[in-house]
mmCIF file of C-alpha atoms (C1' of nucleotides) in Angstrom:
data_model
loop_
_atom_site.group_PDB
_atom_site.id
_atom_site.type_symbol
_atom_site.label_atom_id
_atom_site.label_comp_id
_atom_site.label_asym_id
_atom_site.label_seq_id
_atom_site.Cartn_x
_atom_site.Cartn_y
_atom_site.Cartn_z
ATOM 1 C CA MET A 28 21.707 -47.224 75.525
ATOM 2 C CA THR A 29 18.980 -48.335 73.855
ATOM 3 C CA THR A 30 16.922 -46.045 75.948
ATOM 4 C CA TYR A 31 19.599 -43.165 74.729
ATOM 5 C CA GLN A 32 17.655 -40.177 73.709
ATOM 6 C CA LEU A 33 20.108 -39.590 70.792
ATOM 7 C CA GLN A 34 18.974 -36.116 69.978
ATOM 8 C CA GLY A 35 21.945 -35.266 68.657
ATOM 9 C CA LEU A 36 20.910 -37.895 65.618
ATOM 10 C CA THR A 37 17.606 -35.982 65.638
ATOM 11 C CA ALA A 38 19.322 -32.474 64.933
ATOM 12 C CA LEU A 39 21.762 -33.080 62.643
ATOM 13 C CA ALA A 40 19.019 -34.905 60.422
ATOM 14 C CA ASP A 41 17.881 -31.880 59.183
ATOM 15 C CA PRO A 42 20.247 -30.987 55.879
ATOM 16 C CA THR A 43 19.789 -27.304 57.289
ATOM 17 C CA ARG A 44 21.335 -27.678 60.573
ATOM 18 C CA ARG A 45 23.224 -30.040 59.454
ATOM 19 C CA ALA A 46 24.695 -27.287 56.906
ATOM 20 C CA ILE A 47 24.576 -25.001 59.897
ATOM 21 C CA PHE A 48 26.615 -27.366 62.201
ATOM 22 C CA GLU A 49 29.152 -27.831 59.246
ATOM 23 C CA LEU A 50 29.982 -24.113 59.138
ATOM 24 C CA VAL A 51 30.577 -23.867 62.892
ATOM 25 C CA ALA A 52 32.845 -26.682 62.993
ATOM 26 C CA ASP A 53 34.835 -25.434 59.979
ATOM 27 C CA ARG A 54 35.543 -22.031 62.376
ATOM 28 C CA PRO A 55 33.219 -20.456 64.990
ATOM 29 C CA ARG A 56 30.834 -17.759 63.027
ATOM 30 C CA PRO A 57 28.170 -14.870 64.446
ATOM 31 C CA VAL A 58 24.671 -16.209 63.696
ATOM 32 C CA GLY A 59 24.469 -13.364 60.590
ATOM 33 C CA GLU A 60 27.121 -14.487 58.678
ATOM 34 C CA LEU A 61 25.931 -18.213 58.979
ATOM 35 C CA ALA A 62 22.675 -16.609 57.389
ATOM 36 C CA LYS A 63 24.625 -15.196 54.581
ATOM 37 C CA GLU A 64 25.943 -18.291 53.546
ATOM 38 C CA LEU A 65 22.501 -20.266 53.621
ATOM 39 C CA PRO A 66 19.452 -19.892 51.656
ATOM 40 C CA VAL A 67 16.996 -19.323 54.888
ATOM 41 C CA SER A 68 16.472 -16.275 56.668
ATOM 42 C CA ARG A 69 18.411 -15.215 59.826
ATOM 43 C CA PRO A 70 15.444 -16.286 62.459
ATOM 44 C CA ALA A 71 15.805 -19.827 60.619
ATOM 45 C CA VAL A 72 19.499 -19.884 61.477
ATOM 46 C CA SER A 73 18.580 -18.887 65.497
ATOM 47 C CA GLN A 74 16.080 -21.431 65.174
ATOM 48 C CA HIS A 75 18.592 -24.124 64.281
ATOM 49 C CA LEU A 76 20.971 -23.141 66.498
ATOM 50 C CA LYS A 77 18.807 -23.066 69.562
ATOM 51 C CA VAL A 78 18.012 -26.627 68.671
ATOM 52 C CA LEU A 79 22.042 -27.147 68.332
ATOM 53 C CA LYS A 80 22.504 -25.770 71.686
ATOM 54 C CA GLU A 81 20.316 -27.781 73.675
ATOM 55 C CA VAL A 82 21.200 -30.925 72.398
ATOM 56 C CA GLY A 83 24.528 -29.839 73.280
ATOM 57 C CA LEU A 84 26.697 -29.803 69.460
ATOM 58 C CA VAL A 85 27.144 -26.314 69.622
ATOM 59 C CA THR A 86 28.309 -23.623 72.177
ATOM 60 C CA ASP A 87 27.707 -19.526 71.714
ATOM 61 C CA ARG A 88 29.649 -16.502 73.270
ATOM 62 C CA ALA A 89 28.645 -12.735 73.291
ATOM 63 C CA GLN A 90 31.455 -10.962 71.564
ATOM 64 C CA GLY A 91 30.183 -7.339 71.275
ATOM 65 C CA ASN A 92 27.443 -6.893 69.580
ATOM 66 C CA ARG A 93 27.143 -10.195 67.965
ATOM 67 C CA ARG A 94 27.142 -13.813 69.250
ATOM 68 C CA VAL A 95 29.689 -16.450 67.856
ATOM 69 C CA TYR A 96 28.451 -19.814 67.726
ATOM 70 C CA ALA A 97 30.994 -22.631 67.586
ATOM 71 C CA ALA A 98 31.055 -26.682 67.248
ATOM 72 C CA ASN A 99 30.670 -28.601 70.960
ATOM 73 C CA PRO A 100 33.190 -31.952 70.602
ATOM 74 C CA ASP A 101 31.107 -33.044 73.557
ATOM 75 C CA GLY A 102 28.057 -33.260 71.529
ATOM 76 C CA LEU A 103 29.788 -34.946 68.671
ATOM 77 C CA ALA A 104 31.264 -37.342 71.208
ATOM 78 C CA GLU A 105 27.883 -39.109 72.311
ATOM 79 C CA LEU A 106 26.888 -39.545 68.727
ATOM 80 C CA ARG A 107 30.625 -41.584 68.118
ATOM 81 C CA ALA A 108 30.306 -43.878 70.646
ATOM 82 C CA TYR A 109 26.427 -44.460 69.624
ATOM 83 C CA LEU A 110 27.840 -45.564 66.375
ATOM 84 C CA ASP A 111 30.869 -47.213 67.687
ATOM 85 C CA HIS A 112 28.650 -49.051 69.893
ATOM 86 C CA PHE A 113 26.203 -50.742 67.449
ATOM 87 C CA TRP A 114 29.497 -50.761 64.630
ATOM 88 C CA ASP A 115 30.488 -53.762 67.176
ATOM 89 C CA GLN A 116 27.067 -55.243 67.000
ATOM 90 C CA ALA A 117 26.301 -55.092 63.182
ATOM 91 C CA LEU A 118 30.150 -56.385 62.166
ATOM 92 C CA ALA A 119 29.021 -59.722 64.674
ATOM 93 C CA SER A 120 25.222 -59.860 63.173
ATOM 94 C CA PHE A 121 26.312 -59.416 59.520
ATOM 95 C CA ARG A 122 29.317 -62.101 59.929
ATOM 96 C CA ASP A 123 26.756 -64.520 61.234
ATOM 97 C CA ILE A 124 24.683 -63.705 58.048
ATOM 98 C CA VAL A 125 27.504 -64.308 55.344
ATOM 99 C CA GLU A 126 28.420 -67.508 56.995
ATOM 100 C CA GLN A 127 25.045 -68.842 57.110
ATOM 101 C CA THR A 128 24.449 -69.041 53.515
ATOM 102 C CA PRO A 129 21.033 -69.154 52.237
ATOM 103 C CA GLU A 130 21.093 -72.774 51.105
ATOM 104 C CA ASP A 131 21.825 -73.521 54.334
ATOM 105 C CA GLN A 132 18.267 -74.528 55.811
ATOM 106 C CA PRO A 133 16.844 -78.062 55.011
ATOM 107 C CA MET B 10 31.786 -34.431 52.023
ATOM 108 C CA THR B 11 28.922 -31.646 52.978
ATOM 109 C CA THR B 12 27.098 -31.755 50.065
ATOM 110 C CA TYR B 13 26.930 -36.030 50.953
ATOM 111 C CA GLN B 14 23.318 -36.705 51.410
ATOM 112 C CA LEU B 15 23.678 -38.464 54.968
ATOM 113 C CA GLN B 16 20.517 -40.063 54.479
ATOM 114 C CA GLY B 17 21.685 -42.109 57.422
ATOM 115 C CA LEU B 18 21.518 -39.967 59.672
ATOM 116 C CA THR B 19 17.991 -38.713 58.814
ATOM 117 C CA ALA B 20 16.995 -42.451 59.185
ATOM 118 C CA LEU B 21 18.096 -42.845 62.300
ATOM 119 C CA ALA B 22 16.433 -39.657 63.628
ATOM 120 C CA ASP B 23 13.520 -41.338 64.404
ATOM 121 C CA PRO B 24 12.866 -43.372 67.460
ATOM 122 C CA THR B 25 10.869 -46.364 66.051
ATOM 123 C CA ARG B 26 13.434 -46.569 63.099
ATOM 124 C CA ARG B 27 16.423 -46.418 65.464
ATOM 125 C CA ALA B 28 14.931 -49.032 67.886
ATOM 126 C CA ILE B 29 14.384 -51.648 64.407
ATOM 127 C CA PHE B 30 18.200 -51.083 63.471
ATOM 128 C CA GLU B 31 19.739 -51.495 66.989
ATOM 129 C CA LEU B 32 17.219 -54.614 67.358
ATOM 130 C CA VAL B 33 18.803 -56.115 64.167
ATOM 131 C CA ALA B 34 22.383 -54.897 65.062
ATOM 132 C CA ASP B 35 21.470 -57.291 68.245
ATOM 133 C CA ARG B 36 20.546 -60.349 65.892
ATOM 134 C CA PRO B 37 19.417 -60.678 62.578
ATOM 135 C CA ARG B 38 15.184 -61.095 63.085
ATOM 136 C CA PRO B 39 11.985 -61.527 60.806
ATOM 137 C CA VAL B 40 9.445 -58.387 60.637
ATOM 138 C CA GLY B 41 6.977 -60.418 62.593
ATOM 139 C CA GLU B 42 9.669 -60.886 65.769
ATOM 140 C CA LEU B 43 10.599 -56.592 65.537
ATOM 141 C CA ALA B 44 6.369 -55.770 65.567
ATOM 142 C CA LYS B 45 6.007 -58.160 68.525
ATOM 143 C CA GLU B 46 8.724 -56.075 70.225
ATOM 144 C CA LEU B 47 7.573 -52.769 69.511
ATOM 145 C CA PRO B 48 4.527 -50.339 70.151
ATOM 146 C CA VAL B 49 3.441 -49.923 66.264
ATOM 147 C CA SER B 50 1.996 -52.324 63.676
ATOM 148 C CA ARG B 51 3.520 -55.059 61.727
ATOM 149 C CA PRO B 52 2.911 -52.572 58.286
ATOM 150 C CA ALA B 53 4.360 -49.505 60.246
ATOM 151 C CA VAL B 54 7.821 -51.685 60.664
ATOM 152 C CA SER B 55 8.022 -52.681 56.823
ATOM 153 C CA GLN B 56 7.538 -49.636 56.196
ATOM 154 C CA HIS B 57 10.416 -48.120 58.187
ATOM 155 C CA LEU B 58 12.501 -51.146 57.258
ATOM 156 C CA LYS B 59 11.948 -50.185 53.790
ATOM 157 C CA VAL B 60 13.890 -46.405 54.443
ATOM 158 C CA LEU B 61 16.295 -48.474 56.531
ATOM 159 C CA LYS B 62 17.163 -50.918 53.297
ATOM 160 C CA GLU B 63 17.206 -47.884 50.692
ATOM 161 C CA VAL B 64 19.565 -45.802 53.049
ATOM 162 C CA GLY B 65 22.118 -49.127 53.304
ATOM 163 C CA LEU B 66 21.669 -49.824 57.078
ATOM 164 C CA VAL B 67 20.047 -53.168 56.709
ATOM 165 C CA THR B 68 19.680 -55.831 53.982
ATOM 166 C CA ASP B 69 16.890 -58.753 54.127
ATOM 167 C CA ARG B 70 16.816 -61.999 53.003
ATOM 168 C CA ALA B 71 13.828 -64.927 52.075
ATOM 169 C CA GLN B 72 14.524 -67.860 54.593
ATOM 170 C CA GLY B 73 11.165 -69.686 53.747
ATOM 171 C CA ASN B 74 8.159 -67.879 54.263
ATOM 172 C CA ARG B 75 9.572 -64.760 56.499
ATOM 173 C CA ARG B 76 12.017 -62.344 55.672
ATOM 174 C CA VAL B 77 14.884 -61.730 57.794
ATOM 175 C CA TYR B 78 16.707 -58.252 58.164
ATOM 176 C CA ALA B 79 20.399 -57.551 59.629
ATOM 177 C CA ALA B 80 22.203 -54.332 59.906
ATOM 178 C CA ASN B 81 24.653 -53.613 57.215
ATOM 179 C CA PRO B 82 27.858 -52.739 58.326
ATOM 180 C CA ASP B 83 28.661 -50.734 55.539
ATOM 181 C CA GLY B 84 25.730 -47.837 56.351
ATOM 182 C CA LEU B 85 27.226 -47.685 59.720
ATOM 183 C CA ALA B 86 30.611 -47.031 57.935
ATOM 184 C CA GLU B 87 29.132 -44.033 56.358
ATOM 185 C CA LEU B 88 28.043 -42.172 59.378
ATOM 186 C CA ARG B 89 31.156 -42.799 61.536
ATOM 187 C CA ALA B 90 33.045 -41.523 58.416
ATOM 188 C CA TYR B 91 30.885 -38.296 58.236
ATOM 189 C CA LEU B 92 31.084 -37.959 62.623
ATOM 190 C CA ASP B 93 35.150 -38.737 62.501
ATOM 191 C CA HIS B 94 35.407 -36.126 59.539
ATOM 192 C CA PHE B 95 33.832 -33.219 61.494
ATOM 193 C CA TRP B 96 35.729 -34.369 65.238
ATOM 194 C CA ASP B 97 38.232 -33.025 63.877
ATOM 195 C CA GLN B 98 37.210 -29.874 62.744
ATOM 196 C CA ALA B 99 35.568 -29.490 65.821
ATOM 197 C CA LEU B 100 38.248 -30.126 68.501
ATOM 198 C CA ALA B 101 40.179 -27.222 66.201
ATOM 199 C CA SER B 102 37.576 -24.998 66.274
ATOM 200 C CA PHE B 103 37.350 -25.535 70.010
ATOM 201 C CA ARG B 104 40.345 -25.086 70.797
ATOM 202 C CA ASP B 105 40.546 -21.676 69.305
ATOM 203 C CA ILE B 106 37.516 -20.625 71.086
ATOM 204 C CA VAL B 107 39.054 -21.946 74.487
ATOM 205 C CA GLU B 108 42.531 -20.384 73.879
ATOM 206 C CA GLN B 109 40.371 -17.174 72.861
ATOM 207 C CA THR B 110 38.962 -16.277 76.031
ATOM 208 C CA PRO B 111 36.115 -13.741 76.099
ATOM 209 C CA GLU B 112 37.873 -10.676 77.423
ATOM 210 C CA ASP B 113 40.830 -10.577 74.841
ATOM 211 C CA GLN B 114 38.431 -7.963 72.644
ATOM 212 C CA PRO B 115 39.348 -4.552 73.109
ATOM 213 C "C1'" DG C 9 -6.470 -79.300 46.318
ATOM 214 C "C1'" DC C 10 -7.124 -75.705 51.311
ATOM 215 C "C1'" DT C 11 -6.158 -72.575 54.886
ATOM 216 C "C1'" DT C 12 -2.745 -70.476 57.411
ATOM 217 C "C1'" DA C 13 1.258 -67.636 58.537
ATOM 218 C "C1'" DC C 14 3.968 -64.079 56.910
ATOM 219 C "C1'" DG C 15 5.220 -59.731 55.030
ATOM 220 C "C1'" DG C 16 4.829 -56.020 51.269
ATOM 221 C "C1'" DT C 17 1.880 -51.567 49.666
ATOM 222 C "C1'" DA C 18 -2.275 -48.566 49.119
ATOM 223 C "C1'" DA C 19 -4.856 -44.845 51.009
ATOM 224 C "C1'" DG C 20 -6.010 -41.569 54.450
ATOM 225 C "C1'" DT C 21 -5.012 -38.835 58.724
ATOM 226 C "C1'" DG C 22 -2.912 -36.465 62.641
ATOM 227 C "C1'" DA C 23 0.613 -34.624 64.709
ATOM 228 C "C1'" DC C 24 5.412 -32.760 63.961
ATOM 229 C "C1'" DT C 25 8.507 -29.029 62.053
ATOM 230 C "C1'" DA C 26 11.073 -26.080 59.416
ATOM 231 C "C1'" DC C 27 9.910 -21.876 57.216
ATOM 232 C "C1'" DT C 28 8.574 -17.154 57.024
ATOM 233 C "C1'" DT C 29 7.095 -11.803 58.758
ATOM 234 C "C1'" DA C 30 6.586 -8.625 62.318
ATOM 235 C "C1'" DC C 31 8.115 -7.275 66.610
ATOM 236 C "C1'" DC C 32 11.301 -6.318 70.401
ATOM 237 C "C1'" DA C 33 15.830 -5.774 73.486
ATOM 238 C "C1'" DA C 34 20.588 -4.911 73.273
ATOM 239 C "C1'" DT C 35 25.111 -3.488 71.844
ATOM 240 C "C1'" DT C 36 27.436 0.169 68.836
ATOM 241 C "C1'" DA C 37 28.620 4.310 66.632
ATOM 242 C "C1'" DC C 38 27.632 9.328 65.743
ATOM 243 C "C1'" DG D 12 21.385 11.514 73.689
ATOM 244 C "C1'" DT D 13 19.454 9.157 68.799
ATOM 245 C "C1'" DA D 14 20.408 6.248 64.742
ATOM 246 C "C1'" DA D 15 21.871 1.610 63.086
ATOM 247 C "C1'" DT D 16 23.278 -3.098 63.861
ATOM 248 C "C1'" DT D 17 22.837 -7.787 65.025
ATOM 249 C "C1'" DG D 18 19.928 -11.374 66.741
ATOM 250 C "C1'" DG D 19 16.435 -13.634 70.108
ATOM 251 C "C1'" DT D 20 11.286 -14.784 69.854
ATOM 252 C "C1'" DA D 21 5.977 -14.919 68.403
ATOM 253 C "C1'" DA D 22 2.484 -15.876 65.517
ATOM 254 C "C1'" DG D 23 1.097 -18.458 61.715
ATOM 255 C "C1'" DT D 24 1.135 -21.677 57.920
ATOM 256 C "C1'" DA D 25 2.451 -25.337 54.575
ATOM 257 C "C1'" DG D 26 4.739 -29.375 53.821
ATOM 258 C "C1'" DT D 27 6.486 -33.711 55.306
ATOM 259 C "C1'" DC D 28 5.923 -37.715 57.777
ATOM 260 C "C1'" DA D 29 4.712 -41.722 60.991
ATOM 261 C "C1'" DC D 30 1.401 -44.511 61.804
ATOM 262 C "C1'" DT D 31 -3.571 -47.152 61.319
ATOM 263 C "C1'" DT D 32 -6.904 -49.982 58.743
ATOM 264 C "C1'" DA D 33 -7.859 -52.785 54.430
ATOM 265 C "C1'" DC D 34 -5.719 -55.712 50.960
ATOM 266 C "C1'" DC D 35 -3.180 -58.908 48.506
ATOM 267 C "C1'" DG D 36 0.617 -61.926 46.529
ATOM 268 C "C1'" DT D 37 3.389 -65.832 48.793
ATOM 269 C "C1'" DA D 38 5.522 -69.469 50.761
ATOM 270 C "C1'" DA D 39 4.365 -73.884 54.334
ATOM 271 C "C1'" DG D 40 1.356 -77.235 56.191
ATOM 272 C "C1'" DC D 41 -2.883 -79.791 56.440
#
DNA sequence: GCTTACGGTAAGTGACTACTTACCAATTAC
DNA sequence: GTAATTGGTAAGTAGTCACTTACCGTAAGC
């Protein structure tokens, strides 16, 4: 778990890529529609979608002339599992901190 | 929610920073101990800790000569909330995709 | 007092990456 | 058939960022 790649986190770190993911999570959309709602060019959107697809955060399917992208719950599940794991650890170590006040040491 | 900064995601995107966070989530540690377990220099660790602290993922407290860093559950909670929100949306839109098979269009 | 340990900061550098324009392939419409 | 729409890819570039070494402040030990 520690040596995990967690490429999904890296993918969602970019604001534009996160915006794209949020748009397709709202509802599946073709590339052109995504580019219209974003301040970047259409090739940029294509490149971002390629990254999101590689890490399993989106899926695509041909629909006539267009290619419709949708959010993939599987990719999100991996990130949720990662955060949930450290949630428990963080809570435990944080509790240790609180119980051990700074005046404790001699 | 969409215009959120989500700096925590950006912070955890870097592998070294993620490793640091995982170490302090396991148990609170001083800077030197973190540097010993990582393939980067101590100043690099300090810089990463500064970022993690700014986005609220870790807290620090002076302990004698050392400075002990611990994971902060509040920062993690924000990320969890973000992913959970899009989890529902992704599930819904993904269900639409599945129900509407590619052979549907005329 | 002086020395040692610990850690934050400054400055500089190399690598990565998000973006652009240009080009090409494939499907639809006529 | 040709023209138009859609979108993926190539090549090049500018900005960001993770890292290093060097330096300085502060607390503990003698």
